Tab-separated table of C-alpha atoms in Angstrom:
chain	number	residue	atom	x	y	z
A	1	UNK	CA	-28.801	22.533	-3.241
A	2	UNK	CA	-27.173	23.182	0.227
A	3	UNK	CA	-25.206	19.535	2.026
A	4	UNK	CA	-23.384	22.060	4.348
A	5	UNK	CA	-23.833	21.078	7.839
A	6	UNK	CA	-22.460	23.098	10.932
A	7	UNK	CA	-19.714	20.646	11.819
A	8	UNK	CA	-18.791	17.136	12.423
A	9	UNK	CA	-21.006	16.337	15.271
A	10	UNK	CA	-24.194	17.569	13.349
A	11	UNK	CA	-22.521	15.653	10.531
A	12	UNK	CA	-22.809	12.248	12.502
A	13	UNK	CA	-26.552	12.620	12.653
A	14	UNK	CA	-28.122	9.269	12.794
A	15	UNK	CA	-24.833	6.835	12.633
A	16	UNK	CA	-25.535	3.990	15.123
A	17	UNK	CA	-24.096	1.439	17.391
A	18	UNK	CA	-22.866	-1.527	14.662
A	19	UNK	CA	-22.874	0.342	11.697
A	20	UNK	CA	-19.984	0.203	8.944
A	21	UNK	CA	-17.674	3.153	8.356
A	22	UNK	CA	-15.353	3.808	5.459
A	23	UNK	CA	-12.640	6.077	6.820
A	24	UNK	CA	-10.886	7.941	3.604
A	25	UNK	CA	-6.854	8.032	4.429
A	26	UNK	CA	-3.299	6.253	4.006
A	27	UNK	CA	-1.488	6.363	7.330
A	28	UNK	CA	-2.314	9.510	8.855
A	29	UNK	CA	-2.391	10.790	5.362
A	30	UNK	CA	-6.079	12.656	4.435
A	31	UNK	CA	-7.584	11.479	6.981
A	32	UNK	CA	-11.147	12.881	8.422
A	33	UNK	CA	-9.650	14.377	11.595
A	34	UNK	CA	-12.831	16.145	12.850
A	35	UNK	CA	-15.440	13.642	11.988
A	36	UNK	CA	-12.575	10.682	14.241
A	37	UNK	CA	-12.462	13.410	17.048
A	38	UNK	CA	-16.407	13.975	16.738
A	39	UNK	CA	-16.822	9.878	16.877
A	40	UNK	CA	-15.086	9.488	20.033
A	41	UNK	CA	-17.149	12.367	21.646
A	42	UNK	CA	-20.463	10.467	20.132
A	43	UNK	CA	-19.524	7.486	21.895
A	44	UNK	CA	-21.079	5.467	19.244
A	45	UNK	CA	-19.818	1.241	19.572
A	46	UNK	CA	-19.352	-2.026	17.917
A	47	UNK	CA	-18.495	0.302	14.598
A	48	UNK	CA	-16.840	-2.195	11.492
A	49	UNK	CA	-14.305	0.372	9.889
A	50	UNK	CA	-12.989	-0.201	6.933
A	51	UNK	CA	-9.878	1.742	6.352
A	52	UNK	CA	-6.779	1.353	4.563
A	53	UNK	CA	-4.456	1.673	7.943
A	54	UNK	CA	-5.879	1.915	11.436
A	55	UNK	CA	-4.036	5.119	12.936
A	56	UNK	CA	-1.524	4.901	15.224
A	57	UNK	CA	-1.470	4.678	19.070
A	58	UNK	CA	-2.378	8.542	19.712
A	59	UNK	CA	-3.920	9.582	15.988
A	60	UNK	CA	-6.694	8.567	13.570
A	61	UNK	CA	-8.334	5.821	14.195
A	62	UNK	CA	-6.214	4.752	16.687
A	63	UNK	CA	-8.335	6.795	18.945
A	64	UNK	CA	-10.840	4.780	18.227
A	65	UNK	CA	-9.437	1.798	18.948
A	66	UNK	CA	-8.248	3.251	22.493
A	67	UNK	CA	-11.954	3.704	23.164
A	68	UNK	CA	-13.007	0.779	22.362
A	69	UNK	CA	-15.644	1.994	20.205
A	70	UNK	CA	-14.491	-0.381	16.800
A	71	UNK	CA	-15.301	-4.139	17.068
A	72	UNK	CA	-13.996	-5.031	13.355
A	73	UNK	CA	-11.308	-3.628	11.068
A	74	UNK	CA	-10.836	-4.017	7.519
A	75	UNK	CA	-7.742	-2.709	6.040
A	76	UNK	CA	-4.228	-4.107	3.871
A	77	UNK	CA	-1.723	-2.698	6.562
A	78	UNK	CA	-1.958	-2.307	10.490
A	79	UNK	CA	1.733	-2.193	11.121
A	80	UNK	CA	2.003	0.584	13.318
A	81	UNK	CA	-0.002	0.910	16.425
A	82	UNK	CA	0.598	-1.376	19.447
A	83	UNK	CA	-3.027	-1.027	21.118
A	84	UNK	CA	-4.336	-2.719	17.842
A	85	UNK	CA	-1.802	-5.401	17.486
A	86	UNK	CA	-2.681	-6.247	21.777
A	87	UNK	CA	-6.902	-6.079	20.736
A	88	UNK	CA	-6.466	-8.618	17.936
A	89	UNK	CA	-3.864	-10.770	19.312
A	90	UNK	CA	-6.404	-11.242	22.412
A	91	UNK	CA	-9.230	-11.309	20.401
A	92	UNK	CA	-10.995	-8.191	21.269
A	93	UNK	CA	-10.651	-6.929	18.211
A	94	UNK	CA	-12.147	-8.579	15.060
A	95	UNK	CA	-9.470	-8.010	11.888
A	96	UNK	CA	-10.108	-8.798	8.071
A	97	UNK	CA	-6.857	-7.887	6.187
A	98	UNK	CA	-7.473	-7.895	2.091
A	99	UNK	CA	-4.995	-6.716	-0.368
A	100	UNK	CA	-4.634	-2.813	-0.954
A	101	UNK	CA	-5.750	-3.292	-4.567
A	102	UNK	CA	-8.982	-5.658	-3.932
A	103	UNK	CA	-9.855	-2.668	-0.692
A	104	UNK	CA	-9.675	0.334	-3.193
A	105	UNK	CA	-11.397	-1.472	-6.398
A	106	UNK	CA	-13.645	-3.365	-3.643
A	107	UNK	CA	-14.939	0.145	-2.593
A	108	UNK	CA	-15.173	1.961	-6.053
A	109	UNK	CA	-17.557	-1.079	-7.173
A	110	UNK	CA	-19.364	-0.874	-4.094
A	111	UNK	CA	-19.825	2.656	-5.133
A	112	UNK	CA	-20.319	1.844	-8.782
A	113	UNK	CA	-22.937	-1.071	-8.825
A	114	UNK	CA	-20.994	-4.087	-9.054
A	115	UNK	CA	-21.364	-6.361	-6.922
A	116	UNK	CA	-18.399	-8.595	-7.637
A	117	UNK	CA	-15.047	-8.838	-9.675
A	118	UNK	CA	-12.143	-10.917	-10.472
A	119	UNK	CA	-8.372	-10.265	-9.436
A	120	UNK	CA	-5.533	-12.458	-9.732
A	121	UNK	CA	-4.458	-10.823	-6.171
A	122	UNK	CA	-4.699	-13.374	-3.339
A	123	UNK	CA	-4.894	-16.251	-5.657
A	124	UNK	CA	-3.124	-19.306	-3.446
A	125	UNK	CA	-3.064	-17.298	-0.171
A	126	UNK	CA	-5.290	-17.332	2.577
A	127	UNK	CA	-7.410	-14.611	1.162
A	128	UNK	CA	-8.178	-16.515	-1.378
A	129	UNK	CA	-9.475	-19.195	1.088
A	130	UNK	CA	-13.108	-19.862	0.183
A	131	UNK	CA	-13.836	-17.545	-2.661
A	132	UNK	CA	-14.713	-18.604	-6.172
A	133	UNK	CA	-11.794	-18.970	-8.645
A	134	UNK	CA	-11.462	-18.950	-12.237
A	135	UNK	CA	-8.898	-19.123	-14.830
A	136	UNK	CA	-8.828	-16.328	-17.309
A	137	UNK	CA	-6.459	-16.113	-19.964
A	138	UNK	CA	-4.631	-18.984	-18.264
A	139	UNK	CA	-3.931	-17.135	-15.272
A	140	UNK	CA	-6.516	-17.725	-12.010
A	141	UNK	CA	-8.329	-15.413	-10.199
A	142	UNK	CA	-10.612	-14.552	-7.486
A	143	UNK	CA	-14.108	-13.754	-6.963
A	144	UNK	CA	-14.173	-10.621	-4.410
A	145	UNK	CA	-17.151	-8.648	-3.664
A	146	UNK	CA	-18.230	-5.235	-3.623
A	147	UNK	CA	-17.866	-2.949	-0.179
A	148	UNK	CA	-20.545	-0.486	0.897
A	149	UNK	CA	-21.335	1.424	3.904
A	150	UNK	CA	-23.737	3.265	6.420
A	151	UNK	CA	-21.703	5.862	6.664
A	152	UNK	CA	-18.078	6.786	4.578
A	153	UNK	CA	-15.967	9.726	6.259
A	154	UNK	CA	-13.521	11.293	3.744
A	155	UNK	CA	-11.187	14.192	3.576
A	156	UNK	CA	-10.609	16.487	0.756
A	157	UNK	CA	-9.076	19.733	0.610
A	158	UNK	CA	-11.456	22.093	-1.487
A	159	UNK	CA	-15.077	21.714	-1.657
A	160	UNK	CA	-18.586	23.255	-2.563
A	161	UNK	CA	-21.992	23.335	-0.875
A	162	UNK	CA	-23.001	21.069	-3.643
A	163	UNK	CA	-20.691	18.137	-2.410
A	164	UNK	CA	-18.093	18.891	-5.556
A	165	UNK	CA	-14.507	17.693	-4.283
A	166	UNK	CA	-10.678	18.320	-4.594
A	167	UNK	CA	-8.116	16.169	-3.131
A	168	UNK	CA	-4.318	17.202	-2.484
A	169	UNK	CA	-1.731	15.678	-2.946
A	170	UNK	CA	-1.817	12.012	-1.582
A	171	UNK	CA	-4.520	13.107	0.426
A	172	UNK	CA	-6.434	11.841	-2.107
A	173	UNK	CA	-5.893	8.043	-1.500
A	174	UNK	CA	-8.768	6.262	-0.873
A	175	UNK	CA	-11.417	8.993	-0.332
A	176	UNK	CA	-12.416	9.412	-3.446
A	177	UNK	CA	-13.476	5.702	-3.773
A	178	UNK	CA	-15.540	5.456	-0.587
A	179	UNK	CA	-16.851	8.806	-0.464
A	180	UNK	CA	-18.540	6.919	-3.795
A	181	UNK	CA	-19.647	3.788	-1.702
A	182	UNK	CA	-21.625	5.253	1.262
A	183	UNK	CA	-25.168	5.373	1.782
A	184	UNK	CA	-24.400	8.717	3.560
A	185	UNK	CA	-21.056	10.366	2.536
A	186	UNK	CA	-19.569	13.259	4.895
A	187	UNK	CA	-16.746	15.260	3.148
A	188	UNK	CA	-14.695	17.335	5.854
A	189	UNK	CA	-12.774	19.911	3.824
A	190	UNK	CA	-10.128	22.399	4.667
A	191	UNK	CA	-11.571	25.188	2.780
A	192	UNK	CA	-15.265	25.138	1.739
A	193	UNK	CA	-15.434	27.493	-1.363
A	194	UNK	CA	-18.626	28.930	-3.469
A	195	UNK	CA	-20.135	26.880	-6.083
A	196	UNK	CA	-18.378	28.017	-9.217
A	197	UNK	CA	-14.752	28.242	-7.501
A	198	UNK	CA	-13.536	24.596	-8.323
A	199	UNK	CA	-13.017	24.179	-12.322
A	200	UNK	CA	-15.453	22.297	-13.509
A	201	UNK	CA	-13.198	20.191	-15.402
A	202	UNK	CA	-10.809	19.614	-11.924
A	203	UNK	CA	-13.339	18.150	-9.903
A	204	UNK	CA	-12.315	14.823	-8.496
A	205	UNK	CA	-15.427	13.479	-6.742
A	206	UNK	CA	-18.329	14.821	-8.058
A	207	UNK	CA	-20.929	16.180	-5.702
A	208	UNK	CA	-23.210	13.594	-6.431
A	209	UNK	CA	-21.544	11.038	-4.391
A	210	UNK	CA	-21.447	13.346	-0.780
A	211	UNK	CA	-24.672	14.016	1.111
A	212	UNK	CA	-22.827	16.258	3.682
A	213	UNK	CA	-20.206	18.970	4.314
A	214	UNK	CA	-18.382	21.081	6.424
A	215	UNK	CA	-15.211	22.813	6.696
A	216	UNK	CA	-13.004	21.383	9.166
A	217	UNK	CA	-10.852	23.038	11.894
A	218	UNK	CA	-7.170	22.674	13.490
A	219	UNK	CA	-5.955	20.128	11.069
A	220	UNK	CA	-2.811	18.716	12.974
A	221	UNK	CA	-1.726	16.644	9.552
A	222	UNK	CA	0.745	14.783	11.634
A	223	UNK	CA	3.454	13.419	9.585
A	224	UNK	CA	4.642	9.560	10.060
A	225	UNK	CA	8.388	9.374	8.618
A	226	UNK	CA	9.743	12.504	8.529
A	227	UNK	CA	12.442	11.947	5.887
A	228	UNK	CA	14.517	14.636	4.656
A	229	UNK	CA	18.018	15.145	2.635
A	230	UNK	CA	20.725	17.855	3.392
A	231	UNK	CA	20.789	20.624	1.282
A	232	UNK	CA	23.717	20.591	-1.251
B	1	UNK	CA	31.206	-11.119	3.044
B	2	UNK	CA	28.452	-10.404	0.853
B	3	UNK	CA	26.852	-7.305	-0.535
B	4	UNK	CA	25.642	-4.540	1.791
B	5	UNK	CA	22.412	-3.271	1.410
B	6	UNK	CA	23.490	-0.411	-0.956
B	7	UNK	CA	25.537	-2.567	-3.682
B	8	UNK	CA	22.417	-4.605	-3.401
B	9	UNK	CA	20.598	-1.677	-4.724
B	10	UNK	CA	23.278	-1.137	-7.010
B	11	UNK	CA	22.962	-4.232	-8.861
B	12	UNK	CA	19.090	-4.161	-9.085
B	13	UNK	CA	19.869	-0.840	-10.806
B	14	UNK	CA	21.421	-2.543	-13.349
B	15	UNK	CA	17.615	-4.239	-14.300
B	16	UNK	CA	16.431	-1.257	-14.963
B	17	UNK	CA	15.925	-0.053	-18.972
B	18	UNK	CA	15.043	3.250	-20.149
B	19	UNK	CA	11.045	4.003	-20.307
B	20	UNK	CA	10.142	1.942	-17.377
B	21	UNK	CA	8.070	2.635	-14.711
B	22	UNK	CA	8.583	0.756	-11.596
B	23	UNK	CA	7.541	0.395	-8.241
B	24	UNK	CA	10.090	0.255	-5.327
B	25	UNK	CA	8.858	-1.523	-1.836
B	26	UNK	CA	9.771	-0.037	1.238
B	27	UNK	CA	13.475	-0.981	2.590
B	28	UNK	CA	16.450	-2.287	0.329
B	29	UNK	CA	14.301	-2.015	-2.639
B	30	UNK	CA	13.613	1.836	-2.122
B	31	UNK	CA	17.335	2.600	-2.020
B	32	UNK	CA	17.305	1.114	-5.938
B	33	UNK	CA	16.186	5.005	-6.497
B	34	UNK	CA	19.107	6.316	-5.529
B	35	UNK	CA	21.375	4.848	-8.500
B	36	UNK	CA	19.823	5.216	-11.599
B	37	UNK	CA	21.610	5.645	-14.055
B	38	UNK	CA	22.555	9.158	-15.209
B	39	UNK	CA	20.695	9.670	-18.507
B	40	UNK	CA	18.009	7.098	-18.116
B	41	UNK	CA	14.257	7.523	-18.091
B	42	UNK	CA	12.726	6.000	-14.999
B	43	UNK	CA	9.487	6.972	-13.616
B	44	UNK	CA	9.038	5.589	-10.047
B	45	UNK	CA	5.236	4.438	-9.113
B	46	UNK	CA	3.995	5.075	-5.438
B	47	UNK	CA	0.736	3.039	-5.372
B	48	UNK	CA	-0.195	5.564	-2.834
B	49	UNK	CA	-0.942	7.189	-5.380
B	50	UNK	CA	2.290	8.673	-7.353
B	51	UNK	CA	3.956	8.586	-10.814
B	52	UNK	CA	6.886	10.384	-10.652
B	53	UNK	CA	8.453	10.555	-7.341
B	54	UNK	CA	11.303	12.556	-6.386
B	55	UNK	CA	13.333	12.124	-3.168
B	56	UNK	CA	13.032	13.476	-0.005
B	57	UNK	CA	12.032	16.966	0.652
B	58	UNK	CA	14.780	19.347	2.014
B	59	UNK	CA	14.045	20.137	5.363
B	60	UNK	CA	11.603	22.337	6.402
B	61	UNK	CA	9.723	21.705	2.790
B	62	UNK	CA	8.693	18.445	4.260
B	63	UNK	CA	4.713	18.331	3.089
B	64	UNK	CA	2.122	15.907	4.791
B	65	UNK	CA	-0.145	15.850	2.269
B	66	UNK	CA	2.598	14.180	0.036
B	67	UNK	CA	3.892	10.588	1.526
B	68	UNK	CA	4.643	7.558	-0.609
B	69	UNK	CA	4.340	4.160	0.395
B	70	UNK	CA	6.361	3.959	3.427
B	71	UNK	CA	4.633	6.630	4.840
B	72	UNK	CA	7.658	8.879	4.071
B	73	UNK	CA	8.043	12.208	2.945
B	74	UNK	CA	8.511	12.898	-0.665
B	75	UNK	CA	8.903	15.295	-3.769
B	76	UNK	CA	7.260	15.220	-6.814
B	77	UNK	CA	8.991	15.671	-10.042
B	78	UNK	CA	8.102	17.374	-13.588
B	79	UNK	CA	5.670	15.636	-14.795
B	80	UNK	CA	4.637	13.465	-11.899
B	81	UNK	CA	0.864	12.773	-11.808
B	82	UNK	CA	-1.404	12.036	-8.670
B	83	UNK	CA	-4.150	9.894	-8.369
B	84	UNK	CA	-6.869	7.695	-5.994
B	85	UNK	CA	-5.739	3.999	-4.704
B	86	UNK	CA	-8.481	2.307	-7.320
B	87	UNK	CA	-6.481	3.943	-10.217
B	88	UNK	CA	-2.861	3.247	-8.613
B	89	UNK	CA	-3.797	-0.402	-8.659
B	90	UNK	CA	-5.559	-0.627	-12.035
B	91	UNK	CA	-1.731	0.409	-13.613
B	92	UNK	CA	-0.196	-2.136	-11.266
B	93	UNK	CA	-3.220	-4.815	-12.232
B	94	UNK	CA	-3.108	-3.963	-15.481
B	95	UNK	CA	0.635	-4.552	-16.370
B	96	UNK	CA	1.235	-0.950	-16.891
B	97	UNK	CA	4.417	-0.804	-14.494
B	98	UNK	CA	7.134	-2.578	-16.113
B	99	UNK	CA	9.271	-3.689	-13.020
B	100	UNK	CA	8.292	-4.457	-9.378
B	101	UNK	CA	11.425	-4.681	-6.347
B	102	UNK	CA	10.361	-5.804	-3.070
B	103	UNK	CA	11.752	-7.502	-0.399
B	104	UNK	CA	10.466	-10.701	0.981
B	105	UNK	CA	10.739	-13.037	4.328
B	106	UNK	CA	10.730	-16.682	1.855
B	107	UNK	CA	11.118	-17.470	-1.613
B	108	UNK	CA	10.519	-20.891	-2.743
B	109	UNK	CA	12.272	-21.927	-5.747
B	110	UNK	CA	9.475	-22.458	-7.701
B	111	UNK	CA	8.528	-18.743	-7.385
B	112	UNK	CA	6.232	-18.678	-4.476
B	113	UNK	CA	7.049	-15.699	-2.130
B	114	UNK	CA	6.103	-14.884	1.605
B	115	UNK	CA	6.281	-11.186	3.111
B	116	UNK	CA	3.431	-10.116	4.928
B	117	UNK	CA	2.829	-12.681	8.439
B	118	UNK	CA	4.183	-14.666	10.833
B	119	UNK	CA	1.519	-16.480	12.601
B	120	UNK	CA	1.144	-15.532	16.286
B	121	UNK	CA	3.793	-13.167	15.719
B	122	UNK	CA	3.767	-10.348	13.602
B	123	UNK	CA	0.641	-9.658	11.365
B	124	UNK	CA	1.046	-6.025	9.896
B	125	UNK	CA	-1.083	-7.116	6.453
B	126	UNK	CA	-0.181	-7.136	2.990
B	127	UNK	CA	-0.801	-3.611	2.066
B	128	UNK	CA	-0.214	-3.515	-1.711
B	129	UNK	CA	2.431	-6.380	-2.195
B	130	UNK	CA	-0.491	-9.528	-3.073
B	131	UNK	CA	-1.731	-6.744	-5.974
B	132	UNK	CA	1.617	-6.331	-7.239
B	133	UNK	CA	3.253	-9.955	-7.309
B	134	UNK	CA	-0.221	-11.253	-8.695
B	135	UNK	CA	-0.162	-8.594	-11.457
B	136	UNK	CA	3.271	-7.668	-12.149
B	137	UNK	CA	5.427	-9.597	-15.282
B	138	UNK	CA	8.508	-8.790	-13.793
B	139	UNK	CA	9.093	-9.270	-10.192
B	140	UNK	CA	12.334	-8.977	-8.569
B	141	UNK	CA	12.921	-9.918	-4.645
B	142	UNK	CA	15.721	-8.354	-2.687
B	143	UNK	CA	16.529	-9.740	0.574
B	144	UNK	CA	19.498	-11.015	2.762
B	145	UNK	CA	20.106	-14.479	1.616
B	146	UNK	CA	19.273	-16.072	5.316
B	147	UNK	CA	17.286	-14.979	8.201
B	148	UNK	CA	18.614	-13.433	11.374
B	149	UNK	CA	19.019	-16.962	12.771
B	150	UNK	CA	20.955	-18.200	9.545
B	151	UNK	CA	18.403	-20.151	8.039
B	152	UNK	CA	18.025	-20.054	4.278
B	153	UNK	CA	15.380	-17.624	3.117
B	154	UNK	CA	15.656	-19.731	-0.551
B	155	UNK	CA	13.620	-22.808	0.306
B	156	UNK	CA	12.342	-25.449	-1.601
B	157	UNK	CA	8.920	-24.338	0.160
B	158	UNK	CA	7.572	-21.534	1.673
B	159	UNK	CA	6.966	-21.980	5.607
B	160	UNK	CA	4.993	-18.929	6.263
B	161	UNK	CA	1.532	-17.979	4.935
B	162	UNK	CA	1.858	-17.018	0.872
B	163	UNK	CA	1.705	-13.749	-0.883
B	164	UNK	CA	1.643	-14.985	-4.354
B	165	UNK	CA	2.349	-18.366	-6.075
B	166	UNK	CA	4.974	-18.645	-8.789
B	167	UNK	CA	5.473	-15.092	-9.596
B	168	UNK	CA	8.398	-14.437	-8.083
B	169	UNK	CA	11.127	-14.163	-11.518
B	170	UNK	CA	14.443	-13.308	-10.143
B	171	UNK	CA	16.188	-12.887	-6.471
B	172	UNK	CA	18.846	-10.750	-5.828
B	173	UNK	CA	20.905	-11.298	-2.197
B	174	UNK	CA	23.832	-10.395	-0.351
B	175	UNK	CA	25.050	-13.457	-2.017
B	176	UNK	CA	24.209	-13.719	-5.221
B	177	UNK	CA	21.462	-13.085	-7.761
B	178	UNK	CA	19.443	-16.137	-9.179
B	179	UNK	CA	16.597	-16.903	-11.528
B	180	UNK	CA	13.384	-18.645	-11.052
B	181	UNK	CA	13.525	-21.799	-13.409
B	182	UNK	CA	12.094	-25.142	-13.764
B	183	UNK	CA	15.094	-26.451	-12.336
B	184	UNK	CA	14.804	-23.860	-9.404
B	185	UNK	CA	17.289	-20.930	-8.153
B	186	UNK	CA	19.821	-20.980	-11.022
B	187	UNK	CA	22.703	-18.997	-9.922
B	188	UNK	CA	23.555	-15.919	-12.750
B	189	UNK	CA	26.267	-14.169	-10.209
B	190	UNK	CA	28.317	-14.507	-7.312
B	191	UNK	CA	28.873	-11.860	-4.974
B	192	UNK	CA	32.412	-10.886	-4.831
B	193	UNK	CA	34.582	-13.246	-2.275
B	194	UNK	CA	31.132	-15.832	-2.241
B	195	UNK	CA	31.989	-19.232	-3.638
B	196	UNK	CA	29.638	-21.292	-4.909
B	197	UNK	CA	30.008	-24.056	-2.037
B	198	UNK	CA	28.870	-20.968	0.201
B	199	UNK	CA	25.958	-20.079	-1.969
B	200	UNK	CA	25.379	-23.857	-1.882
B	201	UNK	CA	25.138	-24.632	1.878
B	202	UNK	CA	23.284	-21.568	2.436
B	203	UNK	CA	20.474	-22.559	0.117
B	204	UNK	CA	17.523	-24.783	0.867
B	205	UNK	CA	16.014	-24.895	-2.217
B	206	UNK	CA	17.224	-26.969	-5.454
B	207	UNK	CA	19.930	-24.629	-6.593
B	208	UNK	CA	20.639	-24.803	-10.351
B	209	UNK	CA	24.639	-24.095	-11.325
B	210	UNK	CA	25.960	-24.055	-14.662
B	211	UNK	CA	29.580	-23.929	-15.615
B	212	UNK	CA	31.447	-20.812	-14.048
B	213	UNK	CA	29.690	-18.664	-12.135
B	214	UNK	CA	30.582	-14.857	-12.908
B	215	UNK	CA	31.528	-12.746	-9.781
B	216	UNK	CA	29.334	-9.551	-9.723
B	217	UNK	CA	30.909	-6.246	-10.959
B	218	UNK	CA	30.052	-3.850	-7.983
């Protein structure tokens, strides 16, 4: 059993023009920074992403977005790049924002087999709009439905040739719920160990769920709010 | 007068019991943190993925691979456990976190709250906030009591598009703190130097007062 791949451009063998993406990552936080720089060099268009943020004007997906290579995003928050707020304001851009709790469990049953679930979230909003609802335990809820995709990008932070995973920190996010729902997983890592390394019993995405793997290079990690307190 | 942003966070300290575990949204509501009281239990959720968040690193420990919500910089403390976005919201879906603060642009005094667009304006998404006012038992909005324009945030019905229908329980202000009731904002607490009358023309929606109205201890 060998999923190691040379890099992140071999690793992007056979995505297409219109496929859907998962892109593991909150903010700028464990995100796939090869595989988003390999992207943009592949040229590849009309991509639906689904992430939980969409980068910011200079980093992540936002580079993406510069290029012009996404036509639909599907995230909870967008707040902080300007090139995406200008593409969907004018249209250019197609946007689908869903609740971050409906996105995560919306990816781990796409990844798990089911196709649909209720949640209370949304209820009486516009996201609600036009899906099913039904009262349980006098409280209503709606019908949302599973997320899969061609291709899900994720970062972790350890892994094997086998496709076993660690996450750090609150790198962990999302990736561990869509490197579960894609028909072909890539897992980037910083630091690709020997099968036997990772503790069994530590493993947070089991190798089953990634069909490829590299270790990354020149991880910039950039860091959104840099908040810090004085020393006493 | 009014409160300033930090008594605010003061007195939504004083909602907090020991044991609880609570999750703080970004703004006002994250400066709650900073006055717990000494002695008490509190573990703070992150539903980036984080139970038991410290404060902010000391510089140069700053670490990227550890953010909360707000995209900021944090610690972790003993104890503190990490974990993936589907698992963060199955505690907040699942009534596990005992006590949700989070700002808002509307509150309707039937409990309906609005925080996450203003059509042809702003639309940054809801991130985590539908999850959490759908789910959450206890909800508690902090937010100046009118807009920038000095319109009445309290209204009898939302304007802007909804983040959850009649969840929100109590509202704390610069000028008071009120709870949802079937008579609509009933006023608990006056901020010190606020009369009633004030509290009274700045609020759109059916206000509720009963007897004398306490002024807040601050």
């Amino acid at each position: 059993m060998n999923k190691v791949v040379a890099g992140p451009d071999a690793a992007l063998d056979g995505l297409q023009d219109n496929m859907t993406l998962m892109v593991g990552g909150f903010g700028l936080c464990g995100i796939p920074e090869n595989l988003i720089a390999a992207l943009v060099r592949r040229g590849t268009k009309g991509l639906t992403c689904i992430s939980n943020n969409a980068g910011v004007d200079d980093f992540g997906l936002g580079l993406l977005l510069k290029t012009r290579q996404i036509r639909k995003m599907i995230s909870s928050y967008v707040g902080e790049n300007d090139e995406f707020e200008r593409q969907m304001l004018s249209g250019e851009l197609e946007v689908e924002l869903i609740p971050q709790g409906s996105l995560a469990e919306r990816c781990r049953a796409g990844g798990a087999g089911i196709p649909a679930f209720f949640t209370p979230a949304g209820y009486g909003t516009e996201v609600g709009e036009g899906k099913e609802a039904r009262e349980f335990n006098g409280k209503m809820h709606v019908l949302e439905s599973w997320l899969r995709a061609d291709f899900a990008l994720v970062k972790a932070w350890k892994g094997d040739r086998f496709g076993n995973l660690v996450y750090k920190r609150t790198a962990r996010n999302f990736n561990p719920m869509m490197a579960m729902a894609g028909k072909i997983t890539i897992a980037e890592v910083e630091q690709l160990v020997e099968p036997g390394e990772l503790d069994p019993d530590l493993i947070h995405t089991p190798g089953i769920f990634v069909q490829r793997i590299f270790q990354g290079s020149a991880y910039e990690k950039r860091i959104e709010q840099r908040t810090v307190r004085k020393r006493a | 007068m009014g409160l300033t942003k930090e008594q605010m966070a003061k007195r939504i300290a004083r909602e907090l019991r020991d044991g609880y575990y609570v999750n703080l949204g970004i703004g006002i509501p994250t400066l709650v943190a900073n006055y717990i009281p000494e002695g008490m239990n509190v573990v703070l959720q992150s539903e980036n993925g984080i139970l038991g968040m410290g404060p902010f690193p000391y510089e140069g420990e700053e670490d990227a691979d550890l953010i909360n919500a707000g995209k900021q910089t944090v610690t972790l403390l003993p104890g503190s456990s990490i974990f993936d976005s589907a698992t963060s919201f199955a505690m907040i879906r699942g009534q596990h976190v005992q006590l949700t603060v989070l700002g808002a642009m509307e509150v309707s005094d039937n409990g309906d709250i609005a925080n996450w667009k203003i059509p042809g304006k702003m639309v940054k998404g809801m991130g985590g906030a539908m999850d959490l006012v759908a789910s959450a038992d206890n909800i508690i909005v902090c937010m100046m009591h009118a807009n920038k324009a000095g319109e009445s945030k309290l209204l009898k019905q939302c304007s802007l598009p909804l983040t959850g229908v009649g969840c929100v329980k109590k509202v704390v202000t610069d000028l008071g703190v009120f709870d949802i009731t079937p008579d609509g904002f009933k006023l608990l607490e006056r901020a010190p130097g606020v009369s009633v009358e004030e509290i009274k023309a700045k609020t759109e929606g059916r206000l509720a007062v009963q007897g004398e109205i306490p002024e807040m201890v601050v």
